[in-house]
Structures are given as C-alpha cells and as structure tokens.
mmCIF file of C-alpha atoms in Angstrom:
data_model
loop_
_atom_site.group_PDB
_atom_site.id
_atom_site.type_symbol
_atom_site.label_atom_id
_atom_site.label_comp_id
_atom_site.label_asym_id
_atom_site.label_seq_id
_atom_site.Cartn_x
_atom_site.Cartn_y
_atom_site.Cartn_z
ATOM 1 C CA MET A 21 104.917 84.729 97.652
ATOM 2 C CA THR A 22 102.624 86.807 99.503
ATOM 3 C CA ALA A 23 99.959 87.803 96.928
ATOM 4 C CA ARG A 24 97.844 89.404 99.167
ATOM 5 C CA ARG A 25 99.915 91.857 100.176
ATOM 6 C CA VAL A 26 100.191 93.804 96.676
ATOM 7 C CA SER A 27 97.872 93.885 94.340
ATOM 8 C CA VAL A 28 97.383 95.817 90.832
ATOM 9 C CA ALA A 29 94.229 97.419 89.748
ATOM 10 C CA PRO A 30 93.617 97.656 86.048
ATOM 11 C CA ASP A 31 93.983 101.446 86.641
ATOM 12 C CA GLY A 32 97.474 101.282 87.616
ATOM 13 C CA THR A 33 96.817 101.646 91.354
ATOM 14 C CA ILE A 34 99.072 99.424 93.281
ATOM 15 C CA SER A 35 97.386 98.559 96.711
ATOM 16 C CA VAL A 36 99.439 97.432 99.471
ATOM 17 C CA ARG A 37 98.531 95.564 102.581
ATOM 18 C CA ILE A 38 100.453 95.860 105.768
ATOM 19 C CA GLY A 39 99.910 94.633 109.091
ATOM 20 C CA LYS A 40 101.085 97.782 110.828
ATOM 21 C CA VAL A 41 98.848 100.650 111.834
ATOM 22 C CA GLU A 42 99.397 104.323 111.822
ATOM 23 C CA LEU A 43 99.979 105.862 115.027
ATOM 24 C CA GLY A 44 101.211 109.306 113.915
ATOM 25 C CA GLN A 45 104.615 108.261 113.424
ATOM 26 C CA GLY A 46 104.610 108.116 109.644
ATOM 27 C CA ILE A 47 104.999 104.324 109.048
ATOM 28 C CA VAL A 48 102.463 104.320 106.318
ATOM 29 C CA THR A 49 104.502 106.771 104.455
ATOM 30 C CA ALA A 50 107.521 105.300 105.123
ATOM 31 C CA LEU A 51 106.032 101.935 104.029
ATOM 32 C CA ALA A 52 104.719 103.237 100.887
ATOM 33 C CA GLN A 53 108.332 104.448 99.879
ATOM 34 C CA ILE A 54 109.618 101.165 100.396
ATOM 35 C CA ALA A 55 106.996 99.388 98.394
ATOM 36 C CA ALA A 56 107.323 102.435 95.346
ATOM 37 C CA ASP A 57 111.114 101.780 95.422
ATOM 38 C CA GLU A 58 110.927 98.286 95.274
ATOM 39 C CA LEU A 59 108.557 98.276 92.434
ATOM 40 C CA ASP A 60 110.062 101.072 90.663
ATOM 41 C CA ALA A 61 106.580 102.641 90.871
ATOM 42 C CA ASP A 62 105.653 106.443 90.802
ATOM 43 C CA PHE A 63 104.769 106.687 94.327
ATOM 44 C CA ASP A 64 101.427 108.383 93.415
ATOM 45 C CA HIS A 65 100.439 105.215 92.137
ATOM 46 C CA ILE A 66 100.559 103.492 95.860
ATOM 47 C CA ARG A 67 97.265 103.028 97.570
ATOM 48 C CA MET A 68 98.417 101.854 101.439
ATOM 49 C CA LEU A 69 95.356 100.027 102.482
ATOM 50 C CA PRO A 70 94.664 99.761 106.316
ATOM 51 C CA ALA A 71 95.822 96.670 108.371
ATOM 52 C CA ASN A 72 93.555 93.794 108.267
ATOM 53 C CA THR A 73 94.716 90.337 109.179
ATOM 54 C CA THR A 74 92.174 88.818 106.853
ATOM 55 C CA ASP A 75 93.065 90.159 103.870
ATOM 56 C CA GLY A 76 96.715 91.061 104.599
ATOM 57 C CA PRO A 77 99.431 90.257 106.769
ATOM 58 C CA ASP A 78 99.616 89.769 110.357
ATOM 59 C CA GLU A 79 102.593 91.557 111.624
ATOM 60 C CA GLY A 80 101.757 91.544 115.447
ATOM 61 C CA THR A 81 101.722 94.785 117.108
ATOM 62 C CA THR A 82 102.782 98.287 116.384
ATOM 63 C CA ALA A 83 104.809 99.242 119.313
ATOM 64 C CA GLY A 84 108.502 100.326 120.005
ATOM 65 C CA SER A 85 109.646 101.925 117.247
ATOM 66 C CA MET A 86 110.241 99.105 115.189
ATOM 67 C CA SER A 87 107.397 98.587 112.795
ATOM 68 C CA VAL A 88 109.489 99.866 109.631
ATOM 69 C CA ALA A 89 112.384 97.477 110.642
ATOM 70 C CA GLN A 90 109.985 94.664 111.289
ATOM 71 C CA ALA A 91 107.647 95.094 108.420
ATOM 72 C CA GLY A 92 110.015 97.033 105.791
ATOM 73 C CA ALA A 93 112.205 94.047 105.233
ATOM 74 C CA ALA A 94 109.327 91.479 104.258
ATOM 75 C CA LEU A 95 107.641 94.450 102.362
ATOM 76 C CA ARG A 96 110.734 94.690 100.301
ATOM 77 C CA GLN A 97 110.822 91.061 99.423
ATOM 78 C CA ASP A 98 107.226 90.995 98.423
ATOM 79 C CA CYS A 99 107.328 93.648 96.092
ATOM 80 C CA ALA A 100 110.828 92.616 94.607
ATOM 81 C CA GLU A 101 108.859 88.756 93.803
ATOM 82 C CA ILE A 102 105.992 90.792 92.282
ATOM 83 C CA ARG A 103 108.610 93.158 90.341
ATOM 84 C CA ALA A 104 109.916 90.244 88.758
ATOM 85 C CA LEU A 105 106.483 88.598 88.053
ATOM 86 C CA PHE A 106 105.681 92.000 85.980
ATOM 87 C CA LEU A 107 109.092 92.310 84.204
ATOM 88 C CA ALA A 108 108.842 88.772 83.067
ATOM 89 C CA GLU A 109 105.312 89.413 81.520
ATOM 90 C CA ALA A 110 106.600 92.858 80.187
ATOM 91 C CA ALA A 111 109.896 91.032 78.640
ATOM 92 C CA ARG A 112 107.172 88.464 77.066
ATOM 93 C CA GLN A 113 105.228 91.073 75.935
ATOM 94 C CA LEU A 114 108.031 93.349 74.523
ATOM 95 C CA ARG A 115 109.699 90.509 73.048
ATOM 96 C CA GLU A 116 112.921 91.226 74.935
ATOM 97 C CA HIS A 117 115.024 89.410 77.344
ATOM 98 C CA PRO A 118 114.159 90.729 80.920
ATOM 99 C CA ALA A 119 117.738 91.768 81.865
ATOM 100 C CA ARG A 120 117.091 94.561 78.704
ATOM 101 C CA ILE A 121 113.691 96.125 79.935
ATOM 102 C CA LEU A 122 113.800 99.100 82.050
ATOM 103 C CA VAL A 123 111.478 100.100 84.828
ATOM 104 C CA THR A 124 110.817 103.919 85.647
ATOM 105 C CA ALA A 125 107.781 105.114 87.561
ATOM 106 C CA SER A 126 105.715 102.503 86.583
ATOM 107 C CA VAL A 127 106.808 102.281 83.487
ATOM 108 C CA PHE A 128 108.598 99.117 81.576
ATOM 109 C CA SER A 129 110.701 99.595 78.463
ATOM 110 C CA THR A 130 113.051 98.273 76.157
ATOM 111 C CA ALA A 131 116.918 99.841 76.479
ATOM 112 C CA ASP A 132 116.426 101.557 73.086
ATOM 113 C CA GLY A 133 112.922 102.787 74.441
ATOM 114 C CA THR A 134 111.196 102.077 71.751
ATOM 115 C CA ARG A 135 108.197 99.769 73.219
ATOM 116 C CA GLN A 136 106.944 100.145 76.564
ATOM 117 C CA THR A 137 104.115 98.745 78.906
ATOM 118 C CA THR A 138 103.288 99.988 82.688
ATOM 119 C CA TYR A 139 101.840 98.103 85.612
ATOM 120 C CA ARG A 140 98.150 99.124 84.301
ATOM 121 C CA GLU A 141 98.763 97.322 80.821
ATOM 122 C CA LEU A 142 100.340 94.317 82.532
ATOM 123 C CA ALA A 143 97.610 93.998 85.592
ATOM 124 C CA ASP A 144 95.425 91.442 84.025
ATOM 125 C CA ALA A 145 98.385 89.334 82.224
ATOM 126 C CA VAL A 146 100.083 88.731 85.728
ATOM 127 C CA ASP A 147 98.949 86.187 88.173
ATOM 128 C CA LEU A 148 99.610 87.339 91.700
ATOM 129 C CA THR A 149 98.105 84.396 93.429
ATOM 130 C CA GLN A 150 100.545 81.580 92.440
ATOM 131 C CA ASP A 151 101.911 79.922 95.189
ATOM 132 C CA THR A 152 105.810 80.100 94.067
ATOM 133 C CA ALA A 153 107.750 83.534 93.404
ATOM 134 C CA PRO A 154 110.603 84.003 90.914
ATOM 135 C CA ALA A 155 114.004 84.078 92.374
ATOM 136 C CA ALA A 156 114.189 87.831 93.374
ATOM 137 C CA MET A 157 116.375 89.891 95.664
ATOM 138 C CA PRO A 158 115.381 93.533 96.849
ATOM 139 C CA LYS A 159 117.417 95.943 95.196
ATOM 140 C CA ASP A 160 120.812 97.477 96.472
ATOM 141 C CA VAL A 161 120.212 100.463 98.981
ATOM 142 C CA ALA A 162 122.350 102.276 96.867
ATOM 143 C CA LEU A 163 119.219 102.155 93.770
ATOM 144 C CA LEU A 164 116.463 103.493 95.985
ATOM 145 C CA ARG A 165 115.537 106.770 94.845
ATOM 146 C CA ILE A 166 111.860 107.509 97.047
ATOM 147 C CA VAL A 167 113.287 105.857 100.287
ATOM 148 C CA GLY A 168 114.856 108.510 102.447
ATOM 149 C CA THR A 169 113.350 111.556 100.194
ATOM 150 C CA ASP A 170 111.073 114.028 101.336
ATOM 151 C CA VAL A 171 107.598 112.917 100.083
ATOM 152 C CA PRO A 172 104.110 114.111 101.945
ATOM 153 C CA ARG A 173 102.825 112.187 104.721
ATOM 154 C CA LEU A 174 99.757 109.875 103.793
ATOM 155 C CA ASP A 175 98.299 110.137 107.076
ATOM 156 C CA LEU A 176 98.290 114.044 107.653
ATOM 157 C CA PRO A 177 95.505 114.962 105.040
ATOM 158 C CA GLY A 178 92.846 113.099 107.597
ATOM 159 C CA LYS A 179 94.074 113.969 110.350
ATOM 160 C CA VAL A 180 93.990 117.871 109.427
ATOM 161 C CA ARG A 181 90.427 117.227 108.573
ATOM 162 C CA GLY A 182 89.782 115.819 111.507
ATOM 163 C CA LEU A 183 88.600 112.369 110.117
ATOM 164 C CA PRO A 184 88.201 109.050 112.055
ATOM 165 C CA GLY A 185 91.196 106.765 111.751
ATOM 166 C CA TYR A 186 92.002 105.417 115.349
ATOM 167 C CA ILE A 187 89.839 102.836 117.620
ATOM 168 C CA HIS A 188 88.723 105.396 120.024
ATOM 169 C CA ASP A 189 86.764 107.033 116.962
ATOM 170 C CA LEU A 190 84.533 104.664 116.702
ATOM 171 C CA VAL A 191 80.940 104.987 117.988
#
C-alpha cells in the first residue's frame, strides 16, 4: 500500500501525491477525477500536490501522452485501498457491516441513512502508514461518476494569473 500517495487532513481535505507533472495537458485534473471517483469523495475535497519523489511516488517521466494511463491505474488501486480502510473504520464506528455502508461525496452512511460519518471525522482513526492493505479492487468503470465529466481544470487559474509553475519560472 502506498500510504504516502494519499492523506486525509483533519479538515477533510484529501491530498494526493502524484509522480507526474502538469505540462498543460490537464493530467492533474484527470488524476484528481480518478482519485475522487475511487474514494467516493467530493471533487472539491481533493488537493493535488506537486510531483515530488521525496514525498510521493516516482513515476518516471511525463511524456508521450501516457501519464494518465500510467499513473491512473496505480492511483485507482491506492485510492481503492484507502477507501477500504476508511470504510472499515466507518463500519466499526457506525456499528454496521461494511457492505451496508454507502459512500457518497465524502460521506459514509448506513443504508437506512440514520447514521453517518465523513473522511474528515475518520481521519484521525485511520492509520495510512500501515504496510498491508485490505483486499480492495478498483470500482467497475460503470460506477464512475466524475471521470469523463466536465470539471474545472485545476491548472488553469495559475496560468491565467501568470503564476510560476514550470522549471523555467525559477530564478
């Protein structure tokens, strides 16, 4: 399990570390969609962190229009495992079988809707540093609700404002 790839802050922000860099092709947004879908998280709760092999995965070069294909599968698997950890803790806290817990937009709720918790509320109780991951498979693509939809590009606001973001911006 890659505990360093995804973390959940006490405020509910889900930080995702990727090993690819945004070169204007929108891969950071596409990978954020993958993470949000696999975690059943609200897209607005996802924060994509800049590539940094000290704190995140080393996924080689960003080239050849293969970044989403290469990084996306690993990210889906990691997020499926992390979702399973949070689901197990939600089930424990809500005193319900994990199969009867629904997860939508960062909220874990019992099937009857009477009890719920969130990634934010579970963040301190879930250990993302453990070496073993629960058996978890990424979702069937038919269940994805964010991938393939139109969401605001995460890289555009900085570009529009002329903020530094590339190696040649360094002084």
